[in-house]
Amino acid sequence: MRILVVGSGGREHALAWKISQSPLVTALFAAPGNPGIAKVAELVPLKADDLDGLVDFARRERLDLVVVGPEAPLVAGLVDRLSAAGILAFGPTAAAAEIEGSKAFAKEVMVAAGIPTAEFATFTELEPALAWARRREGQVVVKADGLAAGKGVVVCSDMLEVEGALQEILVARIHGAAGARVLLEEKLTGPEASCICITDGKRVRMLPPAQDHKRIFDGDRGPNTGGMGAFCPTPKVTPDQLAEIQRTVLVPAIRELARRGRIFRGALYAGLMLTPRGPRVLEFNARLGDPETQPILLRIKGDLVPLLVGAARGDLGEAMIELDSRASVGVVLAAAGYPGQVSTGDDVEGADAAFAPDIQVFHAATTRDAEGRLLTAGGRVLTVCALGAGLDDAARRAYGAVARIRFRGMQFRKDIGASP
Ligand code: AMP
Ligand code: GLY
């Protein structure tokens, strides 16, 4: 098969690495990819949001499958465009991806399907939003309705924080049109879990449950980021609970979308908070998680391609997920300044060292200069992943590899996977 992976992050490197091991693959491309992906796929200089360019390339190269990593091209309709051109694609249509593209739409689906989630209200004006928050004494979460690269959510503890968040998102529009409407939610407490399935629109195959660390600093302090690391499995979700989440969250969401004529094929991600009153959905994503995908894929044995093809075709058939019984941990190495303004163009040393086969360094924001030197090129630079006998062992091995990598201002959390 001739396959293209769309995207350039750590998730796409992990996907390309895994897909490249499939005996079904005769050619593997990535657009635009990154220097890590270049080791397993041929890079195509097309951006993930260049829908015309990607469709042309897929046609010209007679691709058998396009695997779309990030949300933006999904929400923009890349899969619709590819399907119209007769090209099989892994990922939902724009209509189905709206479950991630609009938090208000996601809530509508959850309410209609009876999926447990936080109490909420949506607003386009400041005063009524403030009044709703005041009744809850500022113990609310402010969310931009649209896509904001994982940064449009502010967890508040008092009215001063609520006012600040609403001023920025709704009034000053720091996330642009994504903040024209905001969602306010009751603030929940509990550990978080990412439960992701591969679906053909009817049936699902659960990936092992993972946990992401969203805050920038150890001990879950500081601002939210795109994710500073992840581990898998999370002991907070037992196999029975995962089956329950499949039955009460993922399958009802897929059914409700289908009922609305928005058949969801691809990876559906439920971000959950495990509250004292049971699991509650914080968000749905219409794709695999980043960085969760990196440690998750390390644990998948066998071929991923039949699963991707089955989901894309709308018939998972017999395709199953076989798991390595070991645990995995992925540590994100971020550039100085992340999640704010970051420094770029710094030399990265040690990322290409020879690590053990069950240690993988996935590139996210890296580039090579004319002399072939590896440089930082954005916020989350690398995800260093390792398998281990348990989470502690996996973390110890991942941090052992981290210690061999350096770039100026490198920041990372020291507690990924530690006694969750
Ligand atoms: P989201 O992008 O909606 O998943 O939100 C990002 C992060 O904000 C989550 O991973 C949680 O840590 C936090 N968060 C979101 N919604 C809530 C909520 N209702 N209560 C408490 N924390 C939340
Ligand atoms: N790690 C969170 C996300 O992918 O949205």
Tab-separated table of C-alpha atoms and ligand atoms in Angstrom:
chain	number	residue	atom	x	y	z
A	1	MET	CA	0.000	0.000	0.000
A	2	ARG	CA	1.022	3.597	-0.638
A	3	ILE	CA	0.303	5.652	2.459
A	4	LEU	CA	0.590	9.342	3.398
A	5	VAL	CA	0.664	10.642	6.970
A	6	VAL	CA	-0.474	14.278	7.271
A	7	GLY	CA	1.090	16.374	10.030
A	8	SER	CA	4.466	17.141	11.551
A	9	GLY	CA	4.283	16.519	15.301
A	10	GLY	CA	5.309	13.800	17.722
A	11	ARG	CA	2.013	12.012	17.154
A	12	GLU	CA	2.677	11.873	13.414
A	13	HIS	CA	6.230	10.644	13.957
A	14	ALA	CA	4.864	7.838	16.143
A	15	LEU	CA	2.226	7.002	13.510
A	16	ALA	CA	4.761	6.990	10.678
A	17	TRP	CA	7.193	4.874	12.755
A	18	LYS	CA	4.481	2.307	13.467
A	19	ILE	CA	3.024	2.290	9.934
A	20	SER	CA	6.512	1.912	8.413
A	21	GLN	CA	6.819	-1.481	10.161
A	22	SER	CA	3.787	-2.896	8.354
A	23	PRO	CA	4.472	-5.547	5.712
A	24	LEU	CA	1.539	-4.072	3.765
A	25	VAL	CA	3.369	-0.803	3.098
A	26	THR	CA	5.240	-0.329	-0.176
A	27	ALA	CA	5.657	3.469	0.057
A	28	LEU	CA	5.268	5.856	2.962
A	29	PHE	CA	5.092	9.645	2.683
A	30	ALA	CA	4.603	12.393	5.255
A	31	ALA	CA	3.430	15.960	4.658
A	32	PRO	CA	5.134	18.050	5.796
A	33	GLY	CA	6.724	15.664	8.348
A	34	ASN	CA	9.878	16.497	10.296
A	35	PRO	CA	13.508	15.309	10.484
A	36	GLY	CA	12.550	12.371	12.729
A	37	ILE	CA	9.808	11.242	10.349
A	38	ALA	CA	12.312	11.529	7.480
A	39	LYS	CA	14.021	8.408	8.841
A	40	VAL	CA	10.944	6.269	8.084
A	41	ALA	CA	9.065	8.148	5.348
A	42	GLU	CA	9.655	10.352	2.331
A	43	LEU	CA	8.844	13.966	3.202
A	44	VAL	CA	6.513	15.948	0.954
A	45	PRO	CA	6.789	19.746	1.308
A	46	LEU	CA	3.055	20.365	1.742
A	47	LYS	CA	1.578	21.897	4.873
A	48	ALA	CA	-1.184	20.061	6.728
A	49	ASP	CA	-3.616	22.882	5.895
A	50	ASP	CA	-2.840	22.873	2.144
A	51	LEU	CA	-5.962	20.911	1.236
A	52	ASP	CA	-5.632	21.457	-2.532
A	53	GLY	CA	-1.980	20.425	-2.526
A	54	LEU	CA	-2.626	17.312	-0.454
A	55	VAL	CA	-5.532	16.131	-2.610
A	56	ASP	CA	-3.485	16.687	-5.788
A	57	PHE	CA	-0.557	14.779	-4.330
A	58	ALA	CA	-2.784	11.885	-3.224
A	59	ARG	CA	-4.265	11.641	-6.719
A	60	ARG	CA	-0.986	11.952	-8.537
A	61	GLU	CA	0.726	9.357	-6.334
A	62	ARG	CA	-2.291	7.019	-6.424
A	63	LEU	CA	-2.277	6.704	-2.664
A	64	ASP	CA	-4.182	3.859	-1.031
A	65	LEU	CA	-4.591	5.581	2.319
A	66	VAL	CA	-4.130	9.032	3.857
A	67	VAL	CA	-3.823	9.154	7.660
A	68	VAL	CA	-4.661	12.603	9.009
A	69	GLY	CA	-3.023	13.416	12.362
A	70	PRO	CA	-4.026	16.942	13.470
A	71	GLU	CA	-7.462	18.429	14.009
A	72	ALA	CA	-7.213	21.534	11.808
A	73	PRO	CA	-7.269	19.754	8.411
A	74	LEU	CA	-10.028	17.412	9.672
A	75	VAL	CA	-12.218	20.329	10.738
A	76	ALA	CA	-11.391	22.077	7.429
A	77	GLY	CA	-12.699	19.060	5.458
A	78	LEU	CA	-9.578	17.286	4.175
A	79	VAL	CA	-11.205	13.861	4.515
A	80	ASP	CA	-14.310	15.056	2.631
A	81	ARG	CA	-12.104	16.354	-0.175
A	82	LEU	CA	-10.077	13.132	-0.356
A	83	SER	CA	-13.218	10.976	-0.365
A	84	ALA	CA	-14.681	13.074	-3.181
A	85	ALA	CA	-11.475	12.320	-5.110
A	86	GLY	CA	-11.917	8.594	-4.418
A	87	ILE	CA	-9.057	8.361	-1.910
A	88	LEU	CA	-9.412	6.394	1.306
A	89	ALA	CA	-8.634	8.480	4.402
A	90	PHE	CA	-8.358	7.725	8.109
A	91	GLY	CA	-10.123	10.485	10.041
A	92	PRO	CA	-13.611	11.969	10.306
A	93	THR	CA	-15.363	14.270	7.844
A	94	ALA	CA	-15.659	17.964	8.743
A	95	ALA	CA	-19.218	17.407	9.959
A	96	ALA	CA	-18.165	14.619	12.323
A	97	ALA	CA	-14.992	16.449	13.419
A	98	GLU	CA	-17.159	19.285	14.709
A	99	ILE	CA	-17.315	17.273	17.939
A	100	GLU	CA	-13.836	18.711	18.489
A	101	GLY	CA	-14.158	21.878	16.384
A	102	SER	CA	-16.978	23.291	18.507
A	103	LYS	CA	-17.184	22.664	22.237
A	104	ALA	CA	-20.809	23.868	22.164
A	105	PHE	CA	-21.665	21.231	19.522
A	106	ALA	CA	-19.877	18.578	21.574
A	107	LYS	CA	-22.037	19.487	24.570
A	108	GLU	CA	-25.178	19.291	22.408
A	109	VAL	CA	-24.200	15.760	21.372
A	110	MET	CA	-23.426	14.779	24.970
A	111	VAL	CA	-26.745	16.079	26.264
A	112	ALA	CA	-28.687	14.345	23.463
A	113	ALA	CA	-26.846	11.058	24.026
A	114	GLY	CA	-26.982	11.194	27.825
A	115	ILE	CA	-23.184	11.230	28.150
A	116	PRO	CA	-21.994	12.340	31.610
A	117	THR	CA	-20.296	15.754	31.445
A	118	ALA	CA	-19.829	18.948	33.481
A	119	GLU	CA	-22.749	21.383	33.871
A	120	PHE	CA	-22.307	24.230	31.418
A	121	ALA	CA	-23.720	27.237	29.582
A	122	THR	CA	-22.582	29.056	26.422
A	123	PHE	CA	-22.261	32.821	26.034
A	124	THR	CA	-21.419	35.400	23.392
A	125	GLU	CA	-21.643	38.332	25.808
A	126	LEU	CA	-19.667	39.258	28.863
A	127	GLU	CA	-22.341	40.251	31.414
A	128	PRO	CA	-24.470	37.077	31.374
A	129	ALA	CA	-21.282	34.983	31.496
A	130	LEU	CA	-20.081	36.891	34.568
A	131	ALA	CA	-23.477	36.442	36.227
A	132	TRP	CA	-23.351	32.644	35.666
A	133	ALA	CA	-19.843	32.488	37.122
A	134	ARG	CA	-20.788	34.690	40.107
A	135	ARG	CA	-23.495	32.242	41.116
A	136	ARG	CA	-20.734	29.623	41.311
A	137	GLU	CA	-18.378	31.970	43.167
A	138	GLY	CA	-15.860	31.850	40.339
A	139	GLN	CA	-15.316	28.078	40.642
A	140	VAL	CA	-15.714	27.625	36.896
A	141	VAL	CA	-13.753	26.769	33.772
A	142	VAL	CA	-13.747	29.211	30.854
A	143	LYS	CA	-13.372	27.648	27.399
A	144	ALA	CA	-13.123	29.190	23.943
A	145	ASP	CA	-15.709	27.431	21.765
A	146	GLY	CA	-13.445	26.839	18.767
A	147	LEU	CA	-9.975	25.391	18.204
A	148	ALA	CA	-7.205	27.061	20.221
A	149	ALA	CA	-4.344	24.519	20.085
A	150	GLY	CA	-5.201	23.190	23.547
A	151	LYS	CA	-4.689	26.638	25.075
A	152	GLY	CA	-8.249	28.015	25.089
A	153	VAL	CA	-9.165	26.650	28.529
A	154	VAL	CA	-8.746	28.546	31.816
A	155	VAL	CA	-9.504	26.805	35.100
A	156	CYS	CA	-10.563	29.525	37.594
A	157	SER	CA	-10.790	29.721	41.374
A	158	ASP	CA	-12.254	33.197	41.838
A	159	MET	CA	-14.098	35.928	39.955
A	160	LEU	CA	-10.912	37.874	39.269
A	161	GLU	CA	-9.597	34.944	37.223
A	162	VAL	CA	-12.945	34.509	35.461
A	163	GLU	CA	-13.015	38.199	34.520
A	164	GLY	CA	-9.438	38.005	33.238
A	165	ALA	CA	-10.135	34.903	31.145
A	166	LEU	CA	-13.350	36.312	29.655
A	167	GLN	CA	-11.626	39.624	28.886
A	168	GLU	CA	-8.883	37.804	26.992
A	169	ILE	CA	-10.953	35.182	25.176
A	170	LEU	CA	-14.303	36.888	24.542
A	171	VAL	CA	-13.379	40.586	24.478
A	172	ALA	CA	-9.729	40.809	23.340
A	173	ARG	CA	-10.101	37.613	21.227
A	174	ILE	CA	-6.599	36.314	21.885
A	175	HIS	CA	-7.664	33.066	20.155
A	176	GLY	CA	-9.409	34.954	17.332
A	177	ALA	CA	-12.820	33.776	16.155
A	178	ALA	CA	-12.495	30.622	18.302
A	179	GLY	CA	-13.390	32.895	21.232
A	180	ALA	CA	-16.471	34.559	19.716
A	181	ARG	CA	-18.472	32.164	21.847
A	182	VAL	CA	-17.353	30.850	25.222
A	183	LEU	CA	-18.444	27.930	27.304
A	184	LEU	CA	-18.512	28.122	31.067
A	185	GLU	CA	-18.393	24.855	32.976
A	186	GLU	CA	-18.629	23.823	36.591
A	187	LYS	CA	-15.159	23.035	37.909
A	188	LEU	CA	-14.722	19.320	38.504
A	189	THR	CA	-12.028	17.541	40.467
A	190	GLY	CA	-10.289	14.205	40.098
A	191	PRO	CA	-7.614	12.486	38.041
A	192	GLU	CA	-7.830	12.731	34.269
A	193	ALA	CA	-7.724	9.999	31.666
A	194	SER	CA	-7.628	9.891	27.885
A	195	CYS	CA	-9.767	7.075	26.496
A	196	ILE	CA	-9.406	6.742	22.765
A	197	CYS	CA	-11.031	4.339	20.329
A	198	ILE	CA	-10.595	3.532	16.676
A	199	THR	CA	-14.022	3.397	15.060
A	200	ASP	CA	-15.546	2.612	11.673
A	201	GLY	CA	-18.690	4.587	12.547
A	202	LYS	CA	-20.401	1.620	14.180
A	203	ARG	CA	-17.954	-0.573	16.018
A	204	VAL	CA	-15.070	0.438	18.220
A	205	ARG	CA	-11.695	-0.913	19.274
A	206	MET	CA	-10.402	0.669	22.471
A	207	LEU	CA	-6.806	1.780	22.752
A	208	PRO	CA	-5.315	1.325	26.221
A	209	PRO	CA	-6.190	4.221	28.576
A	210	ALA	CA	-3.553	6.900	28.953
A	211	GLN	CA	-3.026	10.000	31.003
A	212	ASP	CA	-1.677	13.267	29.756
A	213	HIS	CA	0.025	15.928	31.892
A	214	LYS	CA	-1.338	19.244	30.632
A	215	ARG	CA	0.242	21.718	33.031
A	216	ILE	CA	3.733	23.023	32.337
A	217	PHE	CA	5.270	22.417	35.793
A	218	ASP	CA	5.753	19.401	38.074
A	219	GLY	CA	2.881	18.653	40.414
A	220	ASP	CA	0.373	19.964	37.843
A	221	ARG	CA	1.162	23.613	38.409
A	222	GLY	CA	1.325	26.515	35.980
A	223	PRO	CA	-0.570	27.162	32.763
A	224	ASN	CA	-2.062	24.497	30.495
A	225	THR	CA	-0.018	23.368	27.508
A	226	GLY	CA	-0.636	21.061	24.562
A	227	GLY	CA	0.636	18.264	26.864
A	228	MET	CA	3.992	17.788	28.630
A	229	GLY	CA	4.023	14.002	28.689
A	230	ALA	CA	1.830	10.944	28.961
A	231	PHE	CA	1.819	7.407	30.255
A	232	CYS	CA	-0.063	4.251	29.424
A	233	PRO	CA	-1.883	2.467	30.901
A	234	THR	CA	-3.232	4.685	33.638
A	235	PRO	CA	-4.057	2.525	36.659
A	236	LYS	CA	-6.943	4.930	37.356
A	237	VAL	CA	-8.957	3.236	34.593
A	238	THR	CA	-9.300	-0.501	35.179
A	239	PRO	CA	-10.280	-2.806	32.289
A	240	ASP	CA	-13.846	-2.886	33.654
A	241	GLN	CA	-13.994	0.892	33.809
A	242	LEU	CA	-12.621	1.158	30.277
A	243	ALA	CA	-15.405	-1.156	29.072
A	244	GLU	CA	-17.897	1.051	30.927
A	245	ILE	CA	-16.481	4.201	29.310
A	246	GLN	CA	-16.734	2.508	25.922
A	247	ARG	CA	-20.408	1.684	26.611
A	248	THR	CA	-21.486	4.982	28.228
A	249	VAL	CA	-19.318	7.553	26.455
A	250	LEU	CA	-17.741	6.531	23.150
A	251	VAL	CA	-20.422	4.310	21.644
A	252	PRO	CA	-23.271	6.750	22.506
A	253	ALA	CA	-21.298	9.643	20.958
A	254	ILE	CA	-20.691	7.675	17.746
A	255	ARG	CA	-24.377	6.623	17.605
A	256	GLU	CA	-25.604	10.167	18.186
A	257	LEU	CA	-23.306	11.543	15.471
A	258	ALA	CA	-24.524	8.840	13.057
A	259	ARG	CA	-28.149	9.674	13.941
A	260	ARG	CA	-27.396	13.243	12.861
A	261	GLY	CA	-25.956	11.995	9.561
A	262	ARG	CA	-22.383	12.702	10.710
A	263	ILE	CA	-20.805	9.239	10.609
A	264	PHE	CA	-17.554	9.298	12.572
A	265	ARG	CA	-14.703	7.203	11.235
A	266	GLY	CA	-11.224	7.504	12.652
A	267	ALA	CA	-9.978	7.991	16.209
A	268	LEU	CA	-12.402	9.389	18.778
A	269	TYR	CA	-10.796	10.674	21.946
A	270	ALA	CA	-12.675	11.243	25.192
A	271	GLY	CA	-10.850	13.432	27.710
A	272	LEU	CA	-12.336	12.433	31.064
A	273	MET	CA	-12.189	13.567	34.641
A	274	LEU	CA	-12.703	10.712	37.088
A	275	THR	CA	-14.759	12.558	39.692
A	276	PRO	CA	-16.032	11.146	42.989
A	277	ARG	CA	-19.422	10.908	41.216
A	278	GLY	CA	-18.042	8.941	38.274
A	279	PRO	CA	-16.321	9.758	34.970
A	280	ARG	CA	-17.284	13.045	33.285
A	281	VAL	CA	-16.286	14.048	29.754
A	282	LEU	CA	-14.225	17.256	29.567
A	283	GLU	CA	-13.763	17.187	25.817
A	284	PHE	CA	-13.912	15.079	22.716
A	285	ASN	CA	-11.145	15.147	20.149
A	286	ALA	CA	-11.641	13.930	16.603
A	287	ARG	CA	-8.163	12.425	16.379
A	288	LEU	CA	-5.466	10.654	18.327
A	289	GLY	CA	-4.024	12.559	21.290
A	290	ASP	CA	-0.629	14.206	21.336
A	291	PRO	CA	1.443	13.192	23.342
A	292	GLU	CA	-0.715	10.155	24.350
A	293	THR	CA	-0.279	8.490	20.946
A	294	GLN	CA	3.475	8.228	21.409
A	295	PRO	CA	3.416	5.962	24.514
A	296	ILE	CA	0.228	4.200	23.328
A	297	LEU	CA	1.732	3.131	19.997
A	298	LEU	CA	4.815	1.780	21.742
A	299	ARG	CA	2.491	-0.739	23.396
A	300	ILE	CA	0.715	-1.897	20.253
A	301	LYS	CA	2.005	-5.195	18.946
A	302	GLY	CA	1.444	-6.246	15.366
A	303	ASP	CA	0.209	-4.278	12.406
A	304	LEU	CA	-1.679	-0.987	12.804
A	305	VAL	CA	-2.464	-0.609	9.109
A	306	PRO	CA	-5.428	-3.071	8.883
A	307	LEU	CA	-7.066	-1.165	11.725
A	308	LEU	CA	-6.603	2.213	10.020
A	309	VAL	CA	-7.836	0.852	6.691
A	310	GLY	CA	-10.828	-0.899	8.317
A	311	ALA	CA	-11.898	2.269	10.116
A	312	ALA	CA	-11.471	4.358	6.971
A	313	ARG	CA	-13.502	1.894	4.886
A	314	GLY	CA	-16.301	1.781	7.450
A	315	ASP	CA	-15.704	-1.877	8.282
A	316	LEU	CA	-13.286	-2.803	11.035
A	317	GLY	CA	-13.986	-6.469	10.335
A	318	GLU	CA	-11.651	-8.712	12.311
A	319	ALA	CA	-8.989	-6.044	12.881
A	320	MET	CA	-7.967	-6.152	16.528
A	321	ILE	CA	-5.537	-4.374	18.821
A	322	GLU	CA	-2.925	-6.576	20.438
A	323	LEU	CA	-1.078	-5.054	23.384
A	324	ASP	CA	2.380	-5.382	24.871
A	325	SER	CA	1.811	-6.047	28.569
A	326	ARG	CA	4.544	-3.565	29.544
A	327	ALA	CA	3.818	0.052	30.527
A	328	SER	CA	5.067	3.098	28.630
A	329	VAL	CA	5.953	6.667	29.461
A	330	GLY	CA	6.542	9.612	27.105
A	331	VAL	CA	8.315	12.768	28.303
A	332	VAL	CA	7.959	15.953	26.244
A	333	LEU	CA	11.064	18.109	25.915
A	334	ALA	CA	9.885	21.681	25.340
A	335	ALA	CA	11.674	24.838	24.229
A	336	ALA	CA	12.441	27.744	26.553
A	337	GLY	CA	9.372	29.943	26.974
A	338	TYR	CA	6.784	27.252	26.179
A	339	PRO	CA	3.722	27.511	26.364
A	340	GLY	CA	4.321	31.211	25.648
A	341	GLN	CA	6.671	32.741	23.094
A	342	VAL	CA	9.396	30.144	22.439
A	343	SER	CA	12.994	30.291	21.396
A	344	THR	CA	13.790	28.410	18.142
A	345	GLY	CA	16.894	27.564	16.115
A	346	ASP	CA	18.801	26.060	19.047
A	347	ASP	CA	21.075	23.062	18.444
A	348	VAL	CA	19.619	19.738	19.574
A	349	GLU	CA	22.197	17.212	20.725
A	350	GLY	CA	21.760	13.528	21.442
A	351	ALA	CA	18.334	12.967	19.867
A	352	ASP	CA	19.778	10.670	17.206
A	353	ALA	CA	21.838	8.599	19.654
A	354	ALA	CA	21.459	4.824	19.528
A	355	PHE	CA	18.903	3.956	22.167
A	356	ALA	CA	17.531	0.518	23.039
A	357	PRO	CA	14.782	-0.677	20.642
A	358	ASP	CA	12.078	-0.109	23.251
A	359	ILE	CA	13.136	3.514	23.685
A	360	GLN	CA	11.936	5.896	20.973
A	361	VAL	CA	12.654	9.583	20.541
A	362	PHE	CA	9.828	11.073	18.518
A	363	HIS	CA	10.458	14.435	16.897
A	364	ALA	CA	7.827	17.171	17.086
A	365	ALA	CA	9.200	20.662	16.419
A	366	THR	CA	12.615	20.059	14.911
A	367	THR	CA	14.266	21.087	11.669
A	368	ARG	CA	17.632	20.664	9.977
A	369	ASP	CA	19.781	23.522	8.733
A	370	ALA	CA	21.733	23.498	5.462
A	371	GLU	CA	24.594	21.629	7.161
A	372	GLY	CA	22.240	18.966	8.461
A	373	ARG	CA	22.375	20.080	12.096
A	374	LEU	CA	19.256	19.361	14.114
A	375	LEU	CA	17.603	22.519	15.520
A	376	THR	CA	14.556	23.330	17.633
A	377	ALA	CA	11.644	24.728	15.621
A	378	GLY	CA	8.764	25.271	18.038
A	379	GLY	CA	7.311	24.616	21.485
A	380	ARG	CA	7.218	20.863	21.984
A	381	VAL	CA	10.484	19.704	20.462
A	382	LEU	CA	10.701	15.955	21.192
A	383	THR	CA	8.790	13.203	23.013
A	384	VAL	CA	11.102	10.654	24.612
A	385	CYS	CA	9.269	7.346	25.144
A	386	ALA	CA	10.201	4.072	26.796
A	387	LEU	CA	8.613	0.765	27.688
A	388	GLY	CA	9.231	-0.757	31.106
A	389	ALA	CA	8.112	-3.537	33.412
A	390	GLY	CA	5.766	-1.040	35.116
A	391	LEU	CA	5.225	2.718	35.011
A	392	ASP	CA	8.136	3.395	37.381
A	393	ASP	CA	10.508	1.324	35.283
A	394	ALA	CA	9.257	2.904	32.037
A	395	ALA	CA	9.717	6.393	33.542
A	396	ARG	CA	13.197	5.547	34.790
A	397	ARG	CA	14.182	4.371	31.309
A	398	ALA	CA	12.604	7.363	29.554
A	399	TYR	CA	14.377	9.811	31.880
A	400	GLY	CA	17.631	7.932	31.320
A	401	ALA	CA	17.306	8.755	27.621
A	402	VAL	CA	16.241	12.355	28.365
A	403	ALA	CA	19.511	12.813	30.257
A	404	ARG	CA	21.417	12.157	27.025
A	405	ILE	CA	19.611	14.910	25.080
A	406	ARG	CA	20.200	18.631	25.375
A	407	PHE	CA	19.315	21.950	23.814
A	408	ARG	CA	19.443	25.490	25.185
A	409	GLY	CA	16.603	26.216	27.605
A	410	MET	CA	15.242	22.638	27.409
A	411	GLN	CA	12.362	22.243	29.847
A	412	PHE	CA	10.572	19.071	30.835
A	413	ARG	CA	8.558	17.736	33.739
A	414	LYS	CA	10.304	15.339	36.091
A	415	ASP	CA	7.142	13.617	37.284
A	416	ILE	CA	5.646	12.050	34.152
A	417	GLY	CA	4.227	8.662	35.081
A	418	ALA	CA	5.276	9.022	38.739
A	419	SER	CA	2.912	7.384	41.254
A	420	PRO	CA	-0.266	8.554	39.480
B	1	AMP	P1	-10.011	20.579	27.614
B	1	AMP	O1	-9.205	21.155	26.490
B	1	AMP	O2	-11.455	20.910	27.556
B	1	AMP	O3	-9.741	19.140	27.856
B	1	AMP	O4	-9.412	21.264	28.924
B	1	AMP	C1	-8.023	21.283	29.201
B	1	AMP	C2	-7.765	20.960	30.638
B	1	AMP	O5	-8.478	21.862	31.495
B	1	AMP	C3	-8.272	19.584	31.053
B	1	AMP	O6	-7.362	18.589	30.746
B	1	AMP	C4	-8.467	19.773	32.538
B	1	AMP	O7	-7.239	19.677	33.223
B	1	AMP	C5	-8.949	21.180	32.635
B	1	AMP	N1	-10.441	21.216	32.631
B	1	AMP	C6	-11.265	21.269	31.566
B	1	AMP	N2	-12.565	21.257	31.935
B	1	AMP	C7	-12.572	21.192	33.283
B	1	AMP	C8	-13.617	21.150	34.269
B	1	AMP	N3	-14.894	21.206	33.936
B	1	AMP	N4	-13.231	21.080	35.563
B	1	AMP	C9	-11.922	21.062	35.927
B	1	AMP	N5	-10.910	21.104	35.049
B	1	AMP	C10	-11.208	21.166	33.738
B	2	GLY	N1	-3.086	15.573	24.767
B	2	GLY	C1	-4.314	16.240	24.576
B	2	GLY	C2	-4.733	16.322	23.183
B	2	GLY	O1	-4.214	15.676	22.309
B	2	GLY	O2	-5.667	17.070	22.932
